[in-house]
């Protein structure tokens, strides 16, 4: 059995250690405030996390350029299909065939409209991510002060307040929330974007170029070309050309659908799924580590 003297000594050492940590955090907070007010904390942040933020900026800028190109090209193709859909084309005395061709054009128009809307949504999401990263980088010195205030509240609650005090759990919850929020914004989210860049950048660029080239080929064939007649011209000539135009348009629509589906899947993985999974995993890991402070009370 443990003697009372040994237990008293252990409790005294535990209390002294808590007061030492509290004093250390107070000194660190004062020093951090001075660094933030003089701008030196920003320089320190640039040296520590500058490469991470710069690589993320380059990755997001490249993704924004791809999304913008895809959005503009899909918008042009959609506008051209709307004009084609509303214009007179086909062979006038074959009504059923004209209706079939018109239905194919309408389906292609709806497909391109869906791809355009998704590309626009992707572009907006990338802008939000980019602006969030830049805002976090600008606020990092002050977010560090918030995290230190959260740690101070945890230390104060565990040092001076008993577990039965109503402020004990409130201060602990505030401290945990502040620390986890700061770590989420400053560390976890940027590192999640960096993990996405390392794991998917090469594959994403390759698949994007394939989908984008397929889109350009479809646009050139359906609307116009410098060395060949457009769908509208073919459909207004002979019956053989009309049938050929209908078959080619159907094939191009299927080809475009498969490439747009692949583009949507890859974009969902790059912009939404992977960042969310990495962020949730790192957040869960960080929260589990932070909540280990409860062992002080035992």
PDB file of C-alpha atoms in Angstrom:
ATOM      1  CA  UNK A   1       0.000   0.000   0.000  1.00  0.00           C
ATOM      2  CA  UNK A   2       1.087   3.574  -0.705  1.00  0.00           C
ATOM      3  CA  UNK A   3       1.965   5.556   2.405  1.00  0.00           C
ATOM      4  CA  UNK A   4       0.177   8.876   3.151  1.00  0.00           C
ATOM      5  CA  UNK A   5       3.519  10.699   3.057  1.00  0.00           C
ATOM      6  CA  UNK A   6       4.269   9.419  -0.432  1.00  0.00           C
ATOM      7  CA  UNK A   7       0.777  10.356  -1.627  1.00  0.00           C
ATOM      8  CA  UNK A   8       1.095  13.866  -0.166  1.00  0.00           C
ATOM      9  CA  UNK A   9       4.464  14.342  -1.833  1.00  0.00           C
ATOM     10  CA  UNK A  10       3.098  13.195  -5.196  1.00  0.00           C
ATOM     11  CA  UNK A  11       0.122  15.555  -4.940  1.00  0.00           C
ATOM     12  CA  UNK A  12       2.413  18.436  -4.016  1.00  0.00           C
ATOM     13  CA  UNK A  13       4.650  17.738  -7.017  1.00  0.00           C
ATOM     14  CA  UNK A  14       1.592  17.561  -9.264  1.00  0.00           C
ATOM     15  CA  UNK A  15       0.339  20.938  -8.011  1.00  0.00           C
ATOM     16  CA  UNK A  16       3.769  22.513  -8.417  1.00  0.00           C
ATOM     17  CA  UNK A  17       3.987  21.146 -11.937  1.00  0.00           C
ATOM     18  CA  UNK A  18       0.592  22.650 -12.796  1.00  0.00           C
ATOM     19  CA  UNK A  19       1.631  26.040 -11.438  1.00  0.00           C
ATOM     20  CA  UNK A  20       4.870  25.823 -13.386  1.00  0.00           C
ATOM     21  CA  UNK A  21       2.958  25.115 -16.598  1.00  0.00           C
ATOM     22  CA  UNK A  22       0.579  27.976 -15.852  1.00  0.00           C
ATOM     23  CA  UNK A  23       3.452  30.395 -15.292  1.00  0.00           C
ATOM     24  CA  UNK A  24       5.152  29.139 -18.436  1.00  0.00           C
ATOM     25  CA  UNK A  25       1.987  29.698 -20.491  1.00  0.00           C
ATOM     26  CA  UNK A  26       1.585  33.225 -19.095  1.00  0.00           C
ATOM     27  CA  UNK A  27       5.155  34.099 -20.044  1.00  0.00           C
ATOM     28  CA  UNK A  28       4.688  32.497 -23.469  1.00  0.00           C
ATOM     29  CA  UNK A  29       1.449  34.433 -24.066  1.00  0.00           C
ATOM     30  CA  UNK A  30       3.095  37.744 -23.153  1.00  0.00           C
ATOM     31  CA  UNK A  31       6.056  36.971 -25.403  1.00  0.00           C
ATOM     32  CA  UNK A  32       3.771  35.901 -28.276  1.00  0.00           C
ATOM     33  CA  UNK A  33       1.712  39.091 -27.911  1.00  0.00           C
ATOM     34  CA  UNK A  34       4.887  41.142 -28.172  1.00  0.00           C
ATOM     35  CA  UNK A  35       6.001  39.212 -31.276  1.00  0.00           C
ATOM     36  CA  UNK A  36       2.571  39.664 -32.892  1.00  0.00           C
ATOM     37  CA  UNK A  37       2.469  43.409 -32.165  1.00  0.00           C
ATOM     38  CA  UNK A  38       5.939  43.961 -33.648  1.00  0.00           C
ATOM     39  CA  UNK A  39       5.274  41.813 -36.733  1.00  0.00           C
ATOM     40  CA  UNK A  40       8.006  39.310 -35.910  1.00  0.00           C
ATOM     41  CA  UNK A  41       5.496  36.515 -35.442  1.00  0.00           C
ATOM     42  CA  UNK A  42       4.419  36.927 -39.069  1.00  0.00           C
ATOM     43  CA  UNK A  43       8.031  36.491 -40.199  1.00  0.00           C
ATOM     44  CA  UNK A  44       8.385  33.424 -37.993  1.00  0.00           C
ATOM     45  CA  UNK A  45       5.193  31.973 -39.435  1.00  0.00           C
ATOM     46  CA  UNK A  46       6.510  32.582 -42.952  1.00  0.00           C
ATOM     47  CA  UNK A  47       9.693  30.675 -42.151  1.00  0.00           C
ATOM     48  CA  UNK A  48       7.866  27.757 -40.536  1.00  0.00           C
ATOM     49  CA  UNK A  49       4.805  27.352 -42.770  1.00  0.00           C
ATOM     50  CA  UNK A  50       5.725  29.471 -45.784  1.00  0.00           C
ATOM     51  CA  UNK A  51       6.600  26.547 -48.045  1.00  0.00           C
ATOM     52  CA  UNK A  52       3.347  24.797 -47.156  1.00  0.00           C
ATOM     53  CA  UNK A  53       1.213  27.835 -47.975  1.00  0.00           C
ATOM     54  CA  UNK A  54       3.142  28.580 -51.182  1.00  0.00           C
ATOM     55  CA  UNK A  55       2.761  25.020 -52.483  1.00  0.00           C
ATOM     56  CA  UNK A  56      -0.947  25.111 -51.628  1.00  0.00           C
ATOM     57  CA  UNK A  57      -1.336  28.439 -53.450  1.00  0.00           C
ATOM     58  CA  UNK A  58       0.306  27.028 -56.579  1.00  0.00           C
ATOM     59  CA  UNK A  59      -1.869  23.905 -56.419  1.00  0.00           C
ATOM     60  CA  UNK A  60      -5.104  25.874 -55.951  1.00  0.00           C
ATOM     61  CA  UNK A  61      -4.165  28.360 -58.703  1.00  0.00           C
ATOM     62  CA  UNK A  62      -3.568  25.488 -61.128  1.00  0.00           C
ATOM     63  CA  UNK A  63      -6.897  23.892 -60.197  1.00  0.00           C
ATOM     64  CA  UNK A  64      -8.666  27.257 -60.616  1.00  0.00           C
ATOM     65  CA  UNK A  65      -7.163  27.685 -64.096  1.00  0.00           C
ATOM     66  CA  UNK A  66      -8.403  24.233 -65.100  1.00  0.00           C
ATOM     67  CA  UNK A  67     -11.866  24.883 -63.690  1.00  0.00           C
ATOM     68  CA  UNK A  68     -12.059  28.259 -65.431  1.00  0.00           C
ATOM     69  CA  UNK A  69     -11.041  26.785 -68.796  1.00  0.00           C
ATOM     70  CA  UNK A  70     -13.575  23.984 -68.434  1.00  0.00           C
ATOM     71  CA  UNK A  71     -16.326  26.426 -67.423  1.00  0.00           C
ATOM     72  CA  UNK A  72     -15.688  28.767 -70.357  1.00  0.00           C
ATOM     73  CA  UNK A  73     -15.490  25.955 -72.913  1.00  0.00           C
ATOM     74  CA  UNK A  74     -18.655  24.300 -71.625  1.00  0.00           C
ATOM     75  CA  UNK A  75     -20.440  27.664 -71.658  1.00  0.00           C
ATOM     76  CA  UNK A  76     -19.431  28.233 -75.283  1.00  0.00           C
ATOM     77  CA  UNK A  77     -20.560  24.738 -76.261  1.00  0.00           C
ATOM     78  CA  UNK A  78     -23.842  25.168 -74.384  1.00  0.00           C
ATOM     79  CA  UNK A  79     -24.541  28.480 -76.114  1.00  0.00           C
ATOM     80  CA  UNK A  80     -23.763  26.946 -79.496  1.00  0.00           C
ATOM     81  CA  UNK A  81     -26.047  23.989 -78.836  1.00  0.00           C
ATOM     82  CA  UNK A  82     -28.865  26.327 -77.810  1.00  0.00           C
ATOM     83  CA  UNK A  83     -28.467  28.204 -81.087  1.00  0.00           C
ATOM     84  CA  UNK A  84     -28.362  24.915 -83.002  1.00  0.00           C
ATOM     85  CA  UNK A  85     -31.425  23.642 -81.157  1.00  0.00           C
ATOM     86  CA  UNK A  86     -33.462  26.740 -81.967  1.00  0.00           C
ATOM     87  CA  UNK A  87     -32.389  27.005 -85.610  1.00  0.00           C
ATOM     88  CA  UNK A  88     -33.796  25.319 -88.703  1.00  0.00           C
ATOM     89  CA  UNK A  89     -31.801  22.259 -89.634  1.00  0.00           C
ATOM     90  CA  UNK A  90     -32.388  18.852 -91.091  1.00  0.00           C
ATOM     91  CA  UNK A  91     -34.241  17.690 -94.185  1.00  0.00           C
ATOM     92  CA  UNK A  92     -37.657  19.266 -94.237  1.00  0.00           C
ATOM     93  CA  UNK A  93     -39.676  16.332 -95.609  1.00  0.00           C
ATOM     94  CA  UNK A  94     -38.401  13.791 -93.031  1.00  0.00           C
ATOM     95  CA  UNK A  95     -40.234  14.968 -89.943  1.00  0.00           C
ATOM     96  CA  UNK A  96     -39.596  11.973 -87.662  1.00  0.00           C
ATOM     97  CA  UNK A  97     -35.880  11.975 -88.405  1.00  0.00           C
ATOM     98  CA  UNK A  98     -35.677  15.691 -87.661  1.00  0.00           C
ATOM     99  CA  UNK A  99     -37.412  15.120 -84.335  1.00  0.00           C
ATOM    100  CA  UNK A 100     -34.926  12.372 -83.464  1.00  0.00           C
ATOM    101  CA  UNK A 101     -31.989  14.619 -84.310  1.00  0.00           C
ATOM    102  CA  UNK A 102     -33.541  17.449 -82.324  1.00  0.00           C
ATOM    103  CA  UNK A 103     -33.937  15.162 -79.314  1.00  0.00           C
ATOM    104  CA  UNK A 104     -30.277  14.182 -79.511  1.00  0.00           C
ATOM    105  CA  UNK A 105     -29.275  17.850 -79.638  1.00  0.00           C
ATOM    106  CA  UNK A 106     -31.545  18.576 -76.654  1.00  0.00           C
ATOM    107  CA  UNK A 107     -29.971  15.733 -74.654  1.00  0.00           C
ATOM    108  CA  UNK A 108     -26.488  16.995 -75.506  1.00  0.00           C
ATOM    109  CA  UNK A 109     -27.545  20.509 -74.455  1.00  0.00           C
ATOM    110  CA  UNK A 110     -28.797  19.272 -71.079  1.00  0.00           C
ATOM    111  CA  UNK A 111     -25.618  17.260 -70.562  1.00  0.00           C
ATOM    112  CA  UNK A 112     -23.385  20.235 -71.319  1.00  0.00           C
ATOM    113  CA  UNK A 113     -25.508  22.457 -69.064  1.00  0.00           C
ATOM    114  CA  UNK A 114     -24.972  20.018 -66.187  1.00  0.00           C
ATOM    115  CA  UNK A 115     -21.221  19.953 -66.830  1.00  0.00           C
ATOM    116  CA  UNK A 116     -21.090  23.747 -67.026  1.00  0.00           C
ATOM    117  CA  UNK A 117     -22.984  24.147 -63.747  1.00  0.00           C
ATOM    118  CA  UNK A 118     -20.706  21.682 -61.993  1.00  0.00           C
ATOM    119  CA  UNK A 119     -17.563  23.329 -63.382  1.00  0.00           C
ATOM    120  CA  UNK A 120     -18.857  26.698 -62.171  1.00  0.00           C
ATOM    121  CA  UNK A 121     -19.605  25.229 -58.738  1.00  0.00           C
ATOM    122  CA  UNK A 122     -16.109  23.732 -58.678  1.00  0.00           C
ATOM    123  CA  UNK A 123     -14.605  27.119 -59.562  1.00  0.00           C
ATOM    124  CA  UNK A 124     -16.529  28.839 -56.755  1.00  0.00           C
ATOM    125  CA  UNK A 125     -15.461  26.150 -54.255  1.00  0.00           C
ATOM    126  CA  UNK A 126     -11.819  26.576 -55.252  1.00  0.00           C
ATOM    127  CA  UNK A 127     -12.103  30.347 -54.822  1.00  0.00           C
ATOM    128  CA  UNK A 128     -13.534  29.803 -51.326  1.00  0.00           C
ATOM    129  CA  UNK A 129     -10.689  27.430 -50.416  1.00  0.00           C
ATOM    130  CA  UNK A 130      -8.101  29.840 -51.822  1.00  0.00           C
ATOM    131  CA  UNK A 131      -9.509  32.839 -49.948  1.00  0.00           C
ATOM    132  CA  UNK A 132      -9.806  30.800 -46.739  1.00  0.00           C
ATOM    133  CA  UNK A 133      -6.157  29.759 -46.932  1.00  0.00           C
ATOM    134  CA  UNK A 134      -5.040  33.342 -47.529  1.00  0.00           C
ATOM    135  CA  UNK A 135      -7.200  34.640 -44.673  1.00  0.00           C
ATOM    136  CA  UNK A 136      -5.831  31.984 -42.313  1.00  0.00           C
ATOM    137  CA  UNK A 137      -2.273  32.843 -43.333  1.00  0.00           C
ATOM    138  CA  UNK A 138      -2.939  36.515 -42.586  1.00  0.00           C
ATOM    139  CA  UNK A 139      -4.600  35.764 -39.226  1.00  0.00           C
ATOM    140  CA  UNK A 140      -2.133  33.094 -38.075  1.00  0.00           C
ATOM    141  CA  UNK A 141      -0.275  35.297 -35.512  1.00  0.00           C
ATOM    142  CA  UNK A 142      -3.526  36.227 -33.786  1.00  0.00           C
ATOM    143  CA  UNK A 143      -4.912  32.702 -34.025  1.00  0.00           C
ATOM    144  CA  UNK A 144      -1.848  31.522 -32.113  1.00  0.00           C
ATOM    145  CA  UNK A 145      -2.799  33.934 -29.323  1.00  0.00           C
ATOM    146  CA  UNK A 146      -6.314  32.463 -29.314  1.00  0.00           C
ATOM    147  CA  UNK A 147      -4.858  28.956 -28.961  1.00  0.00           C
ATOM    148  CA  UNK A 148      -2.671  30.103 -26.071  1.00  0.00           C
ATOM    149  CA  UNK A 149      -5.713  31.654 -24.388  1.00  0.00           C
ATOM    150  CA  UNK A 150      -7.472  28.298 -24.753  1.00  0.00           C
ATOM    151  CA  UNK A 151      -4.543  26.462 -23.164  1.00  0.00           C
ATOM    152  CA  UNK A 152      -4.490  29.002 -20.336  1.00  0.00           C
ATOM    153  CA  UNK A 153      -8.179  28.446 -19.650  1.00  0.00           C
ATOM    154  CA  UNK A 154      -7.596  24.683 -19.456  1.00  0.00           C
ATOM    155  CA  UNK A 155      -4.658  25.130 -17.070  1.00  0.00           C
ATOM    156  CA  UNK A 156      -6.582  27.582 -14.891  1.00  0.00           C
ATOM    157  CA  UNK A 157      -9.570  25.242 -14.693  1.00  0.00           C
ATOM    158  CA  UNK A 158      -7.422  22.246 -13.748  1.00  0.00           C
ATOM    159  CA  UNK A 159      -5.210  24.200 -11.328  1.00  0.00           C
ATOM    160  CA  UNK A 160      -7.549  26.465  -9.370  1.00  0.00           C
ATOM    161  CA  UNK A 161     -11.037  25.088  -9.852  1.00  0.00           C
ATOM    162  CA  UNK A 162     -12.412  21.838  -8.526  1.00  0.00           C
ATOM    163  CA  UNK A 163     -14.290  19.471 -10.778  1.00  0.00           C
ATOM    164  CA  UNK A 164     -17.517  20.404  -8.981  1.00  0.00           C
ATOM    165  CA  UNK A 165     -17.201  24.094  -9.836  1.00  0.00           C
ATOM    166  CA  UNK A 166     -19.616  25.174 -12.567  1.00  0.00           C
ATOM    167  CA  UNK A 167     -16.874  27.132 -14.341  1.00  0.00           C
ATOM    168  CA  UNK A 168     -14.521  24.162 -14.461  1.00  0.00           C
ATOM    169  CA  UNK A 169     -16.095  22.379 -17.431  1.00  0.00           C
ATOM    170  CA  UNK A 170     -17.003  25.661 -19.157  1.00  0.00           C
ATOM    171  CA  UNK A 171     -13.370  26.812 -19.194  1.00  0.00           C
ATOM    172  CA  UNK A 172     -12.206  23.398 -20.344  1.00  0.00           C
ATOM    173  CA  UNK A 173     -14.742  23.291 -23.191  1.00  0.00           C
ATOM    174  CA  UNK A 174     -13.779  26.817 -24.225  1.00  0.00           C
ATOM    175  CA  UNK A 175     -10.087  25.928 -24.162  1.00  0.00           C
ATOM    176  CA  UNK A 176     -10.556  22.725 -26.130  1.00  0.00           C
ATOM    177  CA  UNK A 177     -12.731  24.489 -28.689  1.00  0.00           C
ATOM    178  CA  UNK A 178     -10.247  27.341 -29.129  1.00  0.00           C
ATOM    179  CA  UNK A 179      -7.233  25.056 -29.509  1.00  0.00           C
ATOM    180  CA  UNK A 180      -8.967  22.636 -31.868  1.00  0.00           C
ATOM    181  CA  UNK A 181     -10.362  25.473 -34.013  1.00  0.00           C
ATOM    182  CA  UNK A 182      -6.951  27.116 -34.342  1.00  0.00           C
ATOM    183  CA  UNK A 183      -5.244  23.827 -35.140  1.00  0.00           C
ATOM    184  CA  UNK A 184      -7.956  23.067 -37.689  1.00  0.00           C
ATOM    185  CA  UNK A 185      -7.450  26.389 -39.475  1.00  0.00           C
ATOM    186  CA  UNK A 186      -3.675  26.792 -39.178  1.00  0.00           C
ATOM    187  CA  UNK A 187      -2.383  23.218 -39.359  1.00  0.00           C
ATOM    188  CA  UNK A 188      -4.978  20.598 -40.260  1.00  0.00           C
ATOM    189  CA  UNK A 189      -6.721  22.288 -43.202  1.00  0.00           C
ATOM    190  CA  UNK A 190      -3.500  23.443 -44.971  1.00  0.00           C
ATOM    191  CA  UNK A 191      -1.891  20.035 -44.436  1.00  0.00           C
ATOM    192  CA  UNK A 192      -5.021  18.337 -45.806  1.00  0.00           C
ATOM    193  CA  UNK A 193      -4.759  20.401 -48.999  1.00  0.00           C
ATOM    194  CA  UNK A 194      -1.071  19.523 -49.204  1.00  0.00           C
ATOM    195  CA  UNK A 195      -1.844  15.812 -48.814  1.00  0.00           C
ATOM    196  CA  UNK A 196      -4.388  16.087 -51.624  1.00  0.00           C
ATOM    197  CA  UNK A 197      -1.776  17.764 -53.819  1.00  0.00           C
ATOM    198  CA  UNK A 198       0.772  15.034 -53.186  1.00  0.00           C
ATOM    199  CA  UNK A 199      -1.682  12.175 -53.652  1.00  0.00           C
ATOM    200  CA  UNK A 200      -3.735  13.279 -56.653  1.00  0.00           C
ATOM    201  CA  UNK A 201      -2.120  16.150 -58.568  1.00  0.00           C
ATOM    202  CA  UNK A 202      -0.503  14.109 -61.363  1.00  0.00           C
ATOM    203  CA  UNK A 203      -3.543  11.875 -61.891  1.00  0.00           C
ATOM    204  CA  UNK A 204      -5.936  14.825 -61.799  1.00  0.00           C
ATOM    205  CA  UNK A 205      -4.014  16.829 -64.390  1.00  0.00           C
ATOM    206  CA  UNK A 206      -3.781  13.842 -66.742  1.00  0.00           C
ATOM    207  CA  UNK A 207      -7.495  13.052 -66.532  1.00  0.00           C
ATOM    208  CA  UNK A 208      -8.408  16.715 -66.831  1.00  0.00           C
ATOM    209  CA  UNK A 209      -6.426  17.133 -70.052  1.00  0.00           C
ATOM    210  CA  UNK A 210      -8.100  14.054 -71.531  1.00  0.00           C
ATOM    211  CA  UNK A 211     -11.567  15.331 -70.632  1.00  0.00           C
ATOM    212  CA  UNK A 212     -10.803  18.850 -71.798  1.00  0.00           C
ATOM    213  CA  UNK A 213      -9.457  17.619 -75.138  1.00  0.00           C
ATOM    214  CA  UNK A 214     -12.572  15.486 -75.598  1.00  0.00           C
ATOM    215  CA  UNK A 215     -14.684  18.558 -74.925  1.00  0.00           C
ATOM    216  CA  UNK A 216     -12.776  20.610 -77.500  1.00  0.00           C
ATOM    217  CA  UNK A 217     -13.117  17.855 -80.103  1.00  0.00           C
ATOM    218  CA  UNK A 218     -16.850  17.629 -79.464  1.00  0.00           C
ATOM    219  CA  UNK A 219     -17.258  21.376 -79.691  1.00  0.00           C
ATOM    220  CA  UNK A 220     -15.340  21.505 -82.962  1.00  0.00           C
ATOM    221  CA  UNK A 221     -17.339  18.688 -84.528  1.00  0.00           C
ATOM    222  CA  UNK A 222     -20.807  19.737 -83.406  1.00  0.00           C
ATOM    223  CA  UNK A 223     -20.585  23.462 -84.029  1.00  0.00           C
ATOM    224  CA  UNK A 224     -18.056  24.288 -86.719  1.00  0.00           C
ATOM    225  CA  UNK A 225     -14.629  23.547 -88.084  1.00  0.00           C
ATOM    226  CA  UNK A 226     -12.264  25.145 -90.553  1.00  0.00           C
ATOM    227  CA  UNK A 227     -11.805  22.032 -92.652  1.00  0.00           C
ATOM    228  CA  UNK A 228     -15.101  20.189 -92.291  1.00  0.00           C
ATOM    229  CA  UNK A 229     -18.802  20.920 -92.288  1.00  0.00           C
ATOM    230  CA  UNK A 230     -20.663  21.316 -89.026  1.00  0.00           C
ATOM    231  CA  UNK A 231     -23.495  19.077 -87.828  1.00  0.00           C
ATOM    232  CA  UNK A 232     -26.004  21.642 -89.025  1.00  0.00           C
ATOM    233  CA  UNK A 233     -24.503  21.711 -92.533  1.00  0.00           C
ATOM    234  CA  UNK A 234     -24.373  17.917 -92.779  1.00  0.00           C
ATOM    235  CA  UNK A 235     -27.941  17.541 -91.546  1.00  0.00           C
ATOM    236  CA  UNK A 236     -29.237  19.937 -94.191  1.00  0.00           C
ATOM    237  CA  UNK A 237     -27.652  18.207 -97.192  1.00  0.00           C
ATOM    238  CA  UNK A 238     -28.376  14.724 -98.502  1.00  0.00           C
ATOM    239  CA  UNK A 239     -30.136  11.908 -96.669  1.00  0.00           C
ATOM    240  CA  UNK A 240     -26.875   9.979 -96.317  1.00  0.00           C
ATOM    241  CA  UNK A 241     -25.150  12.968 -94.720  1.00  0.00           C
ATOM    242  CA  UNK A 242     -28.166  13.480 -92.484  1.00  0.00           C
ATOM    243  CA  UNK A 243     -27.984   9.902 -91.161  1.00  0.00           C
ATOM    244  CA  UNK A 244     -24.226  10.260 -90.747  1.00  0.00           C
ATOM    245  CA  UNK A 245     -24.683  13.488 -88.782  1.00  0.00           C
ATOM    246  CA  UNK A 246     -27.259  11.878 -86.501  1.00  0.00           C
ATOM    247  CA  UNK A 247     -25.012   8.896 -85.761  1.00  0.00           C
ATOM    248  CA  UNK A 248     -21.962  11.076 -85.172  1.00  0.00           C
ATOM    249  CA  UNK A 249     -23.883  13.423 -82.899  1.00  0.00           C
ATOM    250  CA  UNK A 250     -25.141  10.485 -80.851  1.00  0.00           C
ATOM    251  CA  UNK A 251     -21.618   9.073 -80.590  1.00  0.00           C
ATOM    252  CA  UNK A 252     -20.192  12.463 -79.632  1.00  0.00           C
ATOM    253  CA  UNK A 253     -22.854  12.878 -76.957  1.00  0.00           C
ATOM    254  CA  UNK A 254     -21.981   9.500 -75.420  1.00  0.00           C
ATOM    255  CA  UNK A 255     -18.266  10.292 -75.659  1.00  0.00           C
ATOM    256  CA  UNK A 256     -18.833  13.660 -74.016  1.00  0.00           C
ATOM    257  CA  UNK A 257     -20.994  12.111 -71.281  1.00  0.00           C
ATOM    258  CA  UNK A 258     -18.301   9.604 -70.308  1.00  0.00           C
ATOM    259  CA  UNK A 259     -15.599  12.287 -70.168  1.00  0.00           C
ATOM    260  CA  UNK A 260     -17.768  14.714 -68.211  1.00  0.00           C
ATOM    261  CA  UNK A 261     -18.619  11.940 -65.748  1.00  0.00           C
ATOM    262  CA  UNK A 262     -14.928  11.242 -65.267  1.00  0.00           C
ATOM    263  CA  UNK A 263     -14.214  14.961 -64.837  1.00  0.00           C
ATOM    264  CA  UNK A 264     -16.955  15.268 -62.208  1.00  0.00           C
ATOM    265  CA  UNK A 265     -15.692  12.190 -60.329  1.00  0.00           C
ATOM    266  CA  UNK A 266     -12.069  13.356 -60.285  1.00  0.00           C
ATOM    267  CA  UNK A 267     -13.051  16.881 -59.269  1.00  0.00           C
ATOM    268  CA  UNK A 268     -15.263  15.615 -56.458  1.00  0.00           C
ATOM    269  CA  UNK A 269     -12.360  13.537 -55.200  1.00  0.00           C
ATOM    270  CA  UNK A 270      -9.829  16.382 -55.437  1.00  0.00           C
ATOM    271  CA  UNK A 271     -11.883  19.320 -54.178  1.00  0.00           C
ATOM    272  CA  UNK A 272     -14.351  17.735 -51.757  1.00  0.00           C
ATOM    273  CA  UNK A 273     -13.854  14.073 -50.809  1.00  0.00           C
ATOM    274  CA  UNK A 274     -10.099  13.860 -50.118  1.00  0.00           C
ATOM    275  CA  UNK A 275      -9.836  17.210 -48.261  1.00  0.00           C
ATOM    276  CA  UNK A 276     -12.835  16.246 -46.129  1.00  0.00           C
ATOM    277  CA  UNK A 277     -11.433  12.809 -45.278  1.00  0.00           C
ATOM    278  CA  UNK A 278      -7.953  14.111 -44.454  1.00  0.00           C
ATOM    279  CA  UNK A 279      -9.380  16.986 -42.408  1.00  0.00           C
ATOM    280  CA  UNK A 280     -11.748  14.775 -40.405  1.00  0.00           C
ATOM    281  CA  UNK A 281      -9.010  12.244 -39.673  1.00  0.00           C
ATOM    282  CA  UNK A 282      -6.492  14.853 -38.522  1.00  0.00           C
ATOM    283  CA  UNK A 283      -9.184  16.672 -36.544  1.00  0.00           C
ATOM    284  CA  UNK A 284     -10.190  13.465 -34.754  1.00  0.00           C
ATOM    285  CA  UNK A 285      -6.538  12.694 -33.996  1.00  0.00           C
ATOM    286  CA  UNK A 286      -5.867  16.199 -32.680  1.00  0.00           C
ATOM    287  CA  UNK A 287      -9.008  16.257 -30.543  1.00  0.00           C
ATOM    288  CA  UNK A 288      -8.099  12.897 -29.018  1.00  0.00           C
ATOM    289  CA  UNK A 289      -4.637  14.173 -28.103  1.00  0.00           C
ATOM    290  CA  UNK A 290      -5.931  17.434 -26.625  1.00  0.00           C
ATOM    291  CA  UNK A 291      -8.517  15.703 -24.462  1.00  0.00           C
ATOM    292  CA  UNK A 292      -5.713  13.706 -22.822  1.00  0.00           C
ATOM    293  CA  UNK A 293      -5.261  16.623 -20.409  1.00  0.00           C
ATOM    294  CA  UNK A 294      -7.898  14.987 -18.180  1.00  0.00           C
ATOM    295  CA  UNK A 295      -5.215  12.635 -16.821  1.00  0.00           C
ATOM    296  CA  UNK A 296      -3.993  15.529 -14.640  1.00  0.00           C
ATOM    297  CA  UNK A 297      -6.979  15.083 -12.372  1.00  0.00           C
ATOM    298  CA  UNK A 298      -6.153  11.475 -11.493  1.00  0.00           C
TER     299      UNK A 298
END
